[in-house]
Amino acid sequence: MCGRYSLALRPSQVRSRLVDESNMPVYDAPEDEGEDAPRQSYNFAPGYRGIVYRAETLDTGAGPSPFQADTEDASAAIETSEATAGEHDDSGEVQYKLQTMKWGLVPFWTKRNPDYGSLMKTINCRDDSLFENRGMWTTMKQRKRCIVVAQGFYEWMNKGKQKVPHYIKRKDGQLMCAAGLWDCVQYEGEGKKLYTYTIITTLSNKQLNFLHDRMPVILDNGSDDLKTWLDPKRHTWSKELQSLLKSFEGELEIYPVSRDVGKVGNNSPNFIIPVASSENKSNIANFFTKPKEDGKPKLPSSASKETSSPGKNGKKEKTEEPTEVKSMKEEPMKKESVKQEPEESHGTIDHTRTEDNAPLPVPIGSSQGIKRELDNIPDEEPPSRMQKRSENPTQTAIKTRSATSNAKASRKKALPNEKGTQRITSFFRK
């Protein structure tokens, strides 16, 4: 487990936070930039150079040197270790420092640079593998204990065929101090030393066991347990040191994050922000929110008003009214204007009548077939067709002009005995 964590802070920032927030003294730290500078990443992977907090000791670890002085190689190793070790306080007080190391422990006896697969096997160390004084961890657990500094770590939950990454951090916002082991190796034919580290894991606490059965050993910042773990005077393994490797009892914050963190090489501050958070730029819900101006939601155009309101100088200022209100106010005015508009004239059309294109009747007593001009239209409206029939029912034919042409339209004579009792169906039999 714990194959990925987050540390996007510079060494100076880590130093400041440990000293100010956790009361953890730091007398030396790597530069923010340069050859010895650690990597800053929200997606910290094995093989990266991270930051380790440890007590100042020789490269062989705490306590007397394990090498025998009767061999030339051992003597050279001791001299080199003493030359590279920092100066100790004259009062005997333990001094602590931040150091750049590579994630993935390489034992000091290794002669050649291991491949990536071998390195992955030593990124974590199980706490139950440290009970007995045997195996590759024996020298490290006795003399080379350290604290791995992180902002938080990732763990994946299996959901069917998919794996959902979760980010775990301290709820109080402090840096996470994970118990670890370190070592120093120098390959054959190379003059430069390599410092590497591993993270110790234990059983998960109640908060995290739904996600994974194991978690890093997290020690409280500046606590007595942390000082005991780093004490260089304790250079033999004991039950007291073993008892420190337990589940974290503090409060953790756990939430799902972007799946992009699963690919090594990806790096983004969104990786430590919850997926459902509005702060996460990759959250699709953000695409459906309305933009804001001056901290207030932007009103739609239909909500604008056109009313007068007092301005800063006591004068009335105009603001736009809703478009719906404007249309309601303007609609009756438009109808009136349509009624008042003059109609087109074509000479042969009587504008005193309705515009239904119906043929105009010929007044009684006038000669048929004579075209009427607009100047000859009487002031009074001629009697309607129904009135003329009631006055002179014996009139047999009324010749009118066609609605579509100037030709005379012929009509059949009405039968004297026809009183309108004929069935409508008779018209369809012809």
XYZ file of C-alpha atoms in Angstrom:
430
model
C 0.000 0.000 0.000
C 1.029 3.663 0.238
C 2.485 3.735 -3.264
C 1.766 7.415 -3.847
C 1.644 10.535 -1.683
C 1.661 14.322 -1.980
C 4.460 16.779 -1.191
C 4.361 19.943 -3.288
C 6.207 22.176 -0.787
C 9.699 23.580 -1.029
C 12.228 22.627 1.683
C 12.021 26.119 3.153
C 8.233 25.797 3.465
C 8.508 22.383 5.092
C 11.092 23.710 7.522
C 8.953 26.708 8.429
C 5.851 24.613 9.066
C 7.641 22.035 11.187
C 9.260 24.701 13.350
C 6.260 27.027 13.679
C 3.338 24.600 13.758
C 4.819 21.438 15.276
C 7.691 22.696 17.449
C 10.127 20.422 15.591
C 13.577 22.068 15.400
C 15.472 21.982 12.090
C 19.087 23.073 12.141
C 19.819 22.184 8.499
C 17.773 21.731 5.316
C 18.452 21.416 1.564
C 18.156 24.389 -0.749
C 14.917 25.064 -2.603
C 16.750 24.855 -5.924
C 19.864 23.079 -7.018
C 21.283 19.619 -7.419
C 20.315 18.530 -3.921
C 16.782 19.957 -4.036
C 13.952 17.415 -3.563
C 11.075 17.006 -5.961
C 7.806 18.895 -5.457
C 4.761 16.998 -6.669
C 1.093 16.433 -5.864
C 1.600 12.935 -7.249
C 4.781 11.753 -5.538
C 5.814 8.327 -6.876
C 8.525 5.755 -6.005
C 11.944 6.763 -7.292
C 11.336 10.479 -6.633
C 13.622 12.424 -4.304
C 11.659 13.383 -1.200
C 12.300 15.049 2.176
C 13.265 13.068 5.268
C 13.485 14.387 8.853
C 16.093 12.619 11.016
C 18.622 13.070 13.767
C 22.159 14.044 12.848
C 24.288 10.869 12.800
C 27.051 9.247 10.785
C 26.165 7.606 7.474
C 26.472 4.260 9.295
C 23.631 5.284 11.586
C 23.316 5.874 15.337
C 25.706 4.365 17.863
C 29.249 3.073 17.314
C 30.280 2.089 13.829
C 29.486 -1.542 12.957
C 32.630 -1.814 10.819
C 35.863 -3.296 12.164
C 38.870 -0.979 11.961
C 41.278 -3.797 10.977
C 40.387 -3.594 7.270
C 41.320 -0.791 4.926
C 37.850 -0.652 3.302
C 36.139 -0.321 6.668
C 38.547 2.391 7.783
C 37.954 4.361 4.609
C 34.207 4.052 5.059
C 34.394 5.323 8.631
C 36.588 8.285 7.662
C 34.195 9.237 4.877
C 31.196 8.975 7.190
C 32.812 11.142 9.833
C 33.857 13.720 7.252
C 30.343 14.049 5.837
C 28.604 14.029 9.221
C 27.524 17.392 10.639
C 28.896 18.862 13.828
C 27.062 17.959 17.034
C 26.043 20.383 19.724
C 28.633 20.603 22.497
C 25.864 20.261 25.103
C 25.006 16.807 23.773
C 21.564 17.917 22.573
C 20.263 16.009 19.552
C 20.181 18.010 16.373
C 17.621 17.317 13.640
C 17.827 18.065 9.958
C 15.894 17.748 6.714
C 17.631 15.691 4.039
C 16.916 14.823 0.425
C 16.583 11.065 -0.155
C 15.227 8.759 -2.859
C 12.031 6.784 -2.200
C 12.767 3.059 -2.396
C 15.335 1.760 0.084
C 18.598 0.319 -1.244
C 20.656 -1.519 1.450
C 24.219 -0.365 2.027
C 25.668 -3.680 0.866
C 24.201 -3.352 -2.657
C 26.958 -3.210 -5.312
C 24.950 -2.230 -8.413
C 22.013 0.023 -9.079
C 18.853 -2.131 -8.841
C 16.114 -2.013 -11.473
C 12.739 -0.358 -10.920
C 11.013 -3.644 -10.041
C 13.438 -4.328 -7.206
C 13.082 -0.753 -5.992
C 9.287 -1.086 -5.776
C 9.639 -3.946 -3.311
C 11.283 -1.697 -0.737
C 9.090 1.424 -0.831
C 7.202 0.030 2.187
C 8.197 -2.014 5.218
C 5.602 -3.952 7.210
C 5.689 -3.414 10.969
C 5.311 -7.143 11.655
C 8.523 -7.837 9.710
C 10.475 -5.919 12.392
C 9.614 -8.151 15.353
C 12.601 -10.422 14.925
C 16.219 -9.352 14.567
C 16.808 -10.903 11.198
C 16.354 -10.008 7.576
C 17.394 -6.969 5.570
C 15.723 -4.466 7.936
C 17.778 -5.315 11.028
C 20.518 -2.717 10.641
C 18.111 0.020 9.530
C 15.602 -0.417 12.341
C 18.349 -0.270 14.966
C 20.401 2.665 13.688
C 18.645 4.433 10.794
C 15.154 5.544 11.734
C 13.608 8.628 10.190
C 10.390 10.558 9.524
C 9.021 10.865 5.968
C 7.307 14.234 5.519
C 4.141 14.396 3.381
C 0.993 16.440 2.990
C -1.118 13.309 2.586
C -1.221 9.997 0.741
C -3.432 8.199 -1.786
C -5.216 4.887 -1.647
C -7.420 3.191 -4.258
C -10.821 1.563 -3.742
C -11.897 -1.263 -6.036
C -15.369 -0.739 -7.540
C -15.921 -3.545 -9.989
C -13.431 -3.116 -12.796
C -12.626 0.453 -11.783
C -10.341 1.831 -9.089
C -11.339 5.079 -7.403
C -8.447 7.020 -5.825
C -8.929 8.589 -2.389
C -6.809 11.204 -0.684
C -6.043 10.922 3.037
C -4.706 13.762 5.158
C -4.737 14.989 8.734
C -7.956 16.766 9.610
C -6.087 19.442 11.575
C -4.154 20.436 8.428
C -0.692 19.672 9.795
C 1.996 17.922 7.804
C 1.958 14.137 7.995
C 4.973 12.570 9.740
C 5.262 8.895 8.723
C 7.721 6.564 10.442
C 10.422 5.337 8.092
C 13.855 3.802 7.712
C 16.783 5.097 5.681
C 20.141 3.869 4.420
C 23.207 5.055 2.526
C 24.814 3.105 -0.317
C 27.768 3.641 -2.625
C 27.837 1.534 -5.774
C 31.036 0.008 -7.102
C 32.954 2.363 -9.303
C 30.926 5.423 -8.240
C 32.191 8.078 -5.881
C 28.802 9.575 -4.969
C 26.642 8.204 -2.183
C 22.942 7.566 -2.510
C 20.508 8.069 0.397
C 17.240 6.129 0.198
C 14.226 5.543 2.483
C 11.139 3.381 3.044
C 7.788 3.986 4.787
C 6.658 1.630 7.577
C 3.045 0.425 7.394
C 0.674 -1.067 9.962
C -3.005 -2.042 10.264
C -5.521 0.621 9.272
C -7.568 2.437 11.880
C -11.376 2.476 11.956
C -11.577 5.459 9.639
C -9.491 3.915 6.882
C -10.233 0.183 7.052
C -13.134 0.571 4.560
C -10.558 1.625 1.973
C -7.514 -0.538 2.733
C -6.374 -2.891 5.460
C -3.022 -1.143 5.934
C -1.810 2.440 6.363
C 1.448 4.290 7.111
C 2.581 4.579 10.739
C 1.784 8.237 11.499
C 3.396 9.833 14.564
C 2.070 13.045 16.112
C 4.163 16.056 15.168
C 6.565 17.084 17.948
C 5.324 14.327 20.278
C 7.420 12.254 22.714
C 6.797 9.200 20.536
C 8.380 10.970 17.579
C 11.418 11.975 19.641
C 11.776 8.430 20.943
C 11.647 7.063 17.396
C 14.454 9.384 16.267
C 16.603 9.145 19.420
C 20.153 8.292 18.216
C 21.018 6.902 21.652
C 18.646 4.014 21.010
C 20.758 1.940 18.615
C 19.292 -1.456 19.521
C 15.764 -2.609 18.748
C 13.424 -2.784 21.740
C 9.781 -3.445 22.611
C 9.347 0.256 23.251
C 10.301 1.096 19.694
C 8.102 -1.704 18.365
C 5.130 -0.387 20.357
C 5.303 2.923 18.498
C 4.316 1.184 15.265
C 0.546 1.380 15.610
C -2.484 2.833 13.872
C -3.003 6.570 13.915
C -5.374 7.669 16.674
C -6.029 11.182 15.388
C -8.685 12.419 12.979
C -8.215 11.893 9.249
C -10.002 13.403 6.279
C -10.701 10.983 3.426
C -12.385 11.764 0.098
C -12.295 10.620 -3.568
C -10.159 12.593 -6.004
C -9.434 12.744 -9.728
C -8.542 9.472 -11.445
C -5.762 11.261 -13.294
C -3.593 10.757 -10.222
C -3.318 7.085 -11.135
C -0.880 7.827 -13.951
C 2.697 8.440 -12.843
C 3.931 11.719 -14.253
C 0.629 13.572 -13.944
C 0.806 16.479 -11.537
C -1.947 18.920 -10.605
C -3.192 20.689 -7.446
C -6.636 19.293 -8.296
C -5.376 15.865 -7.187
C -5.746 16.803 -3.504
C -9.155 18.502 -3.927
C -12.377 16.464 -3.608
C -13.996 15.554 -6.917
C -17.374 16.978 -5.808
C -15.853 20.272 -4.654
C -16.647 23.492 -6.532
C -12.944 24.352 -6.271
C -12.015 21.395 -8.444
C -11.608 22.579 -12.034
C -12.193 19.072 -13.339
C -15.632 18.887 -11.670
C -18.187 18.772 -14.500
C -20.800 20.484 -12.313
C -18.811 23.702 -12.627
C -19.637 23.887 -16.352
C -23.348 24.339 -15.561
C -23.010 27.133 -13.006
C -23.748 30.698 -14.055
C -20.793 33.095 -14.114
C -20.635 35.669 -11.351
C -19.699 39.316 -11.520
C -18.546 41.293 -8.482
C -19.360 38.363 -6.228
C -23.063 38.345 -7.276
C -24.777 35.984 -9.706
C -25.308 37.482 -13.141
C -28.995 38.203 -13.829
C -30.557 37.049 -17.106
C -31.432 39.666 -19.705
C -35.167 39.205 -19.083
C -34.714 40.249 -15.463
C -33.396 43.713 -16.335
C -35.666 46.681 -15.554
C -36.384 50.031 -17.182
C -37.645 52.027 -14.242
C -36.510 55.304 -12.792
C -34.590 55.180 -9.529
C -32.763 57.886 -7.611
C -29.071 58.027 -8.509
C -26.074 59.096 -6.523
C -26.749 62.814 -7.151
C -30.458 62.594 -6.337
C -31.380 62.407 -10.033
C -33.432 59.640 -11.466
C -31.594 57.041 -13.456
C -33.163 54.716 -15.980
C -32.719 50.987 -15.835
C -34.113 48.498 -18.304
C -37.421 46.828 -17.617
C -38.092 43.138 -18.216
C -38.658 42.424 -21.885
C -41.958 40.713 -21.006
C -43.287 43.890 -19.357
C -42.124 46.036 -22.259
C -43.898 43.825 -24.789
C -47.143 43.924 -22.764
C -47.066 47.693 -22.618
C -46.267 48.145 -26.297
C -48.757 45.587 -27.636
C -52.006 47.672 -27.300
C -50.234 50.671 -28.790
C -49.274 48.624 -31.817
C -52.882 47.525 -32.359
C -54.150 51.094 -32.318
C -51.532 52.194 -34.771
C -52.618 49.456 -37.167
C -56.201 50.703 -37.085
C -55.165 54.247 -37.786
C -52.991 53.427 -40.778
C -54.544 54.464 -44.157
C -55.464 51.655 -46.447
C -54.275 51.260 -49.988
C -56.627 52.502 -52.712
C -57.009 50.938 -56.129
C -59.874 53.037 -57.610
C -62.472 50.260 -58.020
C -62.589 49.204 -54.355
C -65.143 50.680 -51.958
C -63.212 51.503 -48.727
C -66.378 52.187 -46.779
C -67.089 48.477 -46.659
C -65.319 45.505 -45.112
C -62.242 44.000 -46.766
C -63.804 40.621 -47.489
C -63.519 40.948 -51.275
C -67.295 40.426 -51.600
C -69.001 41.775 -54.749
C -70.701 45.142 -54.294
C -74.470 45.362 -55.064
C -75.784 47.723 -57.689
C -78.102 50.416 -56.271
C -81.776 50.330 -57.316
C -82.580 52.479 -60.255
C -79.065 52.616 -61.596
C -78.187 51.198 -64.956
C -76.390 47.897 -64.909
C -72.998 47.402 -66.410
C -71.768 50.951 -65.727
C -68.501 51.104 -63.741
C -68.811 53.190 -60.585
C -66.073 55.640 -59.686
C -65.060 56.685 -56.179
C -66.432 60.164 -56.758
C -69.953 58.800 -57.397
C -70.181 56.917 -54.057
C -73.148 58.390 -52.129
C -72.632 59.700 -48.583
C -75.172 57.302 -47.185
C -74.516 53.616 -47.351
C -76.787 51.872 -49.875
C -79.259 49.370 -48.522
C -78.032 45.891 -48.018
C -78.895 42.967 -50.216
C -81.328 41.473 -47.696
C -83.205 44.775 -47.389
C -83.677 44.995 -51.188
C -85.032 41.438 -51.303
C -87.566 42.205 -48.603
C -88.669 45.414 -50.433
C -88.871 43.849 -53.897
C -89.046 40.058 -53.658
C -90.052 39.804 -57.327
C -86.737 41.085 -58.551
C -85.297 38.147 -60.381
C -81.612 38.860 -60.968
C -78.849 40.972 -59.537
C -75.832 41.208 -61.698
C -72.603 41.952 -59.821
C -68.946 42.092 -60.600
C -66.734 39.142 -59.894
C -64.356 39.305 -56.931
C -61.458 38.251 -59.137
C -62.243 39.982 -62.447
C -64.102 42.929 -63.982
C -66.370 40.649 -66.019
C -70.040 40.480 -65.191
C -71.121 37.541 -63.113
C -74.385 35.855 -64.104
C -76.829 34.549 -61.545
C -79.784 32.209 -61.853
C -83.271 33.566 -61.392
C -84.939 32.739 -58.155
C -88.126 30.717 -58.480
C -91.255 32.392 -57.101
C -92.349 29.317 -55.161
C -88.892 28.721 -53.672
C -88.999 29.601 -49.979
C -85.671 28.242 -48.735
C -86.977 24.812 -47.740
C -84.742 22.911 -50.092
C -82.450 20.375 -48.413
C -78.743 21.038 -48.374
C -78.046 17.542 -49.723
C -79.726 18.389 -52.984
C -76.796 20.585 -53.959
C -74.479 17.594 -54.026
C -76.635 15.538 -56.367
C -76.183 17.818 -59.344
